[in-house]
Amino acid sequence: MDGLYDDDGEHRIRVLFNDPVHKEEIVGNKNTITAIEETKVRTNGAVIIIISMIGIIPPEKQRITPCAVKETWVDPTQLDLTKAKTRIKENLKRQFTSILPQAQKKISRYNDRDRGPIRVEMDCAPNKVYSACDQVRKHVGKGYRVIFYYNGHGAMSCSHPSSENGKCIWVVNGTIMHYTVVPLATLMEKLEAPALYIWDCDNAGLIVQRFNELAREKKEAWKSSCRDAPEPRFEEECLHLAACNKNQTLPQNPEIPADLYTSCLTSTVKTALHYWFHQQKITNIHIIDCIEYLDNIPGKYSARSTMAGELDWVLTAVLDTLAWQIEPDYARFKELFRNCKPVGLLFRGHILADRVMRAYNVTPVTHPHLPSLAGHPLWRSWDLALDSIMTELSLRKIRPTRPALHGQISTFFFDQLTEFKVNLTQYGKYDKVDSRQLPVLLQMLMSAQYREETLELVGKFLDRGPYAVQKFLDVGILPYIRQLLTTPSRDYKYIMVLIWAKILATDRRHSTADVVLNQPECRRFFVNMLNDPDMRSQTRAMSCFCLSILAKNSQKNQEILLGENLIKELDDCLIDMSSPNKSSKLQNCAVLCLANLWDRNEKALWASVRANTIDTHIIKLLDHPHPETRTSAVYALGTFLNTRRKESDHGESIEHKIACNLLKSCGDGSSLVRKEVVVALSRYVQQYEQRFLSAALTYTDDLAAKAMQRVSICEDEESLSNSVISSSSPSFDSSRSKKLSMKSSLLSPQSRLTSGNKFVETWKCLKGLERDPHQEVRNLSAKVVFYIEKKIPKINNSRKSSETAIGSDSSPESRSSPGSNISNLGVMGPTSPIVYHYSQYSSKRTIFGKGPKEDYEEERPPTHPEESPALIVSTEFSDWCEASFAKPLLSRDQELDPNSELFALNQIRDRKHAEKKRKARAELEKRGHERIEAQIFGIKHNCRPHRVNFHPFDPYIYVVDDTYCSILDFGCSRTVHKFECCDRRGKARDAILLNPHKKPLLCVVNNEAEIFIWRSFEDPQTFSLASAFKAFGEGVVKKIPMILTYGEFTSNLFVTGQVKRIVRWNVFKETRYPDIQTMTEMPLTSMTVFDRTTPDASDQQENLLLAGFYDGVCKLFDLRIPTHSQIVQRFGETVRSKSTAVVNVHIKPNNDNKIIYTAHSSGDMCFWDLRKSKCAAGIDRYQPLAHEAPKTLSVVSNNLKTVAFHNYAPVMACGSHDQGIRIWNIWGDKLNDIKFHEGFMGQKVGPSISLAFHPFDYKLVSAGLDNCVTVYGKSTQPQSLRY
């Protein structure tokens, strides 16, 4: 609960309409991932062609002496020729087998080397190449990727003219050992697509270029042909890795392998070590001592706790992180590095090769093109890790007794983790954070040493919003997070729930849900979290949300979760959270989870019925103090009604019971609740459409039959109102009022209809919501009403046909047909077109438009009697609730975060306001003898204002007339904002400020008893409607004067008019409390609530309400007492003959002396002792001159119309019909009269209709019948008082 501290910091004032449900648009998350996942192509085979020609120098090739001769780390010069070839073939096959895990499983099945997924041919003829391609493609199958590796170190250059300038590759004729060519076009036909080509030869870039040219030629030929065959996609589906660019040759340094590029792809760690050694051996003397460790690092690469495992771990993290930097849109990253593991390994090896080969002035080539990362700063981290490990090895060689280090030798992961943590703290919670360390975090999740801290950082990163979740999924951490669900540790259970809540709130693909549901351990993890006593309510709410998403719109998932006994777990969760003080977020999520579980699933529906979930939990939540929880309950009941089930009496009785409970929420103060009620009732209408057609006819016929009588009743009401207004005595014709009330009740269509008919009652509710003050509620209800009313002509025709067929004896003249009744009301009859009152307004107009258009008939919904489209009425409330989990959850709101700038600004503003209030109380109490007559501001309003008042802290006044509210800056003499403050169907009658200390809200009530609450009303750019509701429900339809008052600390809004009760609303909860019965026939004319602004005031005063009536009596109500006996004190009964109607009642803030003030229309001012029922003997709080307050004070001779009391200064202002304003103090001293406006030829002040003092300043604002609005201030002339 947000609020504002008072002066002493002990009490908090609630800030209204400041929750997300009020400030945000109720729409779903627009950044969800709903696209279908791309198809992943698996790589299951390889064709390896080696043209080494050991000992032979190909024509037109130049080699230095000595030159690079090692192939697969084998020196053929040190072995027999046959043995060297065999070793090279075995090494290459073993390397590619380790790259292809699927092929590794199948190799053991085939003993013949010519069979299986991997074929190796060395110094072979073209027919061997073709045979290997055919065999591997046949074994792998279509749609799978095949690797084609070509080592042409012993072959001729591809730029030779005989190779058609790169369109062929060179092989050897096996019989005579001559060079021959294999056309790329033939190779493409044999291998087909998809495929991955690795070219380790001179001018390899030229081969890639010619291959793509041939691919484009094939596509052009296909486009020009009949297109019977599938479209060739060689360029899109074939990947290429080339050791060098065109016109480049491979490096021949004898210290490096001849197949350096292949070594980078297949043995990355070993190649990286040798490259580092050759680059560093000149500058680092210790490197020479470590040469023996280059090929024999202690430990295994698969064991991260060893040196070899640590090196492999760090290099994998470095290469993966560099790959993450390549593509900004990450689509290419997923295609090359995530969708297929073998392809990812080879392309990560290419990133290392890019650095190594460029050191020898060779540029590797890829298709698709990847930018070079040879100079990326992350390589320095790799070099530092190597330095640390190799230095440790050299020190161990020098000192064999050196103890082994425990844990990681390199600080690479710790440094990266620290950098990522700093990035998260540097940016705001809504700022995008650099995500380059995400691949490093993926590697750290595999280590128990860093797992918990890494998960916490991942959770904080995902809390940044949908963009963070998108990057999290793109980098490929999801499979590792899923694996952690199967064996979660209690230390990071809560963060696992947060991570999955963020993922499911953004990623709506079925595959993500299947990741959880396919493994029993994963789904049980979330179910067990619901009632885990060690978990916070927020964590349990996130678990509910995850289960809700999994069950949404999927009957298969609903069945799986039903098998986990989810309904019982949710019931237990709701029982545990039944107290209103518990977390409403958990209640919302539990109810929404139930709703998604039984939505369109009859099995789940009956399971909840057997568990008595509806009666025990859901219906009770309709009275919950939080509007969001009430809306969730209504949504759940709506999904229950939306589920199609087999017909049964038990099912119907449950649905009728649900509908009856929903009718009670039609008058809810929250428009969010009322919108969901309309949606839920629309599903009830669909279930029982025929019965609602009959109910609509009954309702319509009754209204038409009483149309003429209603006119006469309205005339009687008008004459009664005129008599009341013209009367100047406290007498009131109660008998006539009772007779009129009885006549109206008999006429009321609600009383004419059958009260026990649930369908008629539901239809009445929908018709009432069609006149709701909130436009969105009206629109939704209008759709439901239109759906039923447009079908009424069919029933009329069928009714007429049936009546004609049975030969009814009653003549048409003696009765009114249903068709005529409908036509009289503007509803389509058999011969008249349909015209709806709401169809006159465009659906795109503003909340209060300018009225009907001339061509409104084009705006109404199309009517087709022969068609019956389905009724579709919905809101995005459930989607909005789900979207809230995509927003920051770990960080506090900016208004509550002490480190935020907004919090600091609010604190400065609050201190400024508190200081102003302190000074006001100290200074204004001494101003009981200062005149108020200097005109500060004046303006001629367009029409007659009804209410004027000051803004407490800004130099603004607000002026409310029948339709508009004007915000005027009296300091700068300008109009700040003017807007339509209430519906044109009614006229504004009263207005007050809510939340004046923090975020002021303007509350306006019209004569239709409709309340409109506006936020940011002083700003034309950001003002909006915060809430709108009917104060009296559907019972009051008369246009009557309305009165408002507000209790700031209790958030109670009191509304009344010429009725026998005072309606009490809690604006913070948006709920209606029991009405306060006035126990009199007299209309209420004014009221005020005891307000407390300092800690030393009595707590019980917040529950006291003072009301003045037309007969001059004032009554004090104690709101803590039951409704029938809330009147605890009466004032003025003994002086009723002397006094007339009460014009105003007032209580000073912090009323220590228990004095109340009443002003009467006769011109008398009475002072009453709250502790007694008689006039006060004296007022000792305000007596700087020791004056004794009189019991009564006559301020005007007669016809007192308006009175204003200052909260702190002992002054009051009185206005009457004698065209003047009189300023008095409470001791009976008349300070001055205001009779003329200032300026040249100033006119007389018109009769005042509204007066108000500034709450913390010595200023007065007046509005008169002459439409003039004037602000007066302290006079600068010497005081001349009458004693």
Short mmCIF file of C-alpha atoms in Angstrom, two decimals, residues 545 794 1020 1156 1254 1266:
data_model
loop_
_atom_site.label_atom_id
_atom_site.label_comp_id
_atom_site.label_asym_id
_atom_site.label_seq_id
_atom_site.Cartn_x
_atom_site.Cartn_y
_atom_site.Cartn_z
CA PHE A 545 1.40 -18.66 -13.01
CA LYS A 794 -38.07 -13.84 -35.68
CA PRO A 1020 -4.11 18.08 -21.15
CA ILE A 1156 -19.22 21.96 15.06
CA HIS A 1254 -7.90 27.83 0.16
CA ASP A 1266 -23.54 36.05 -13.23
#
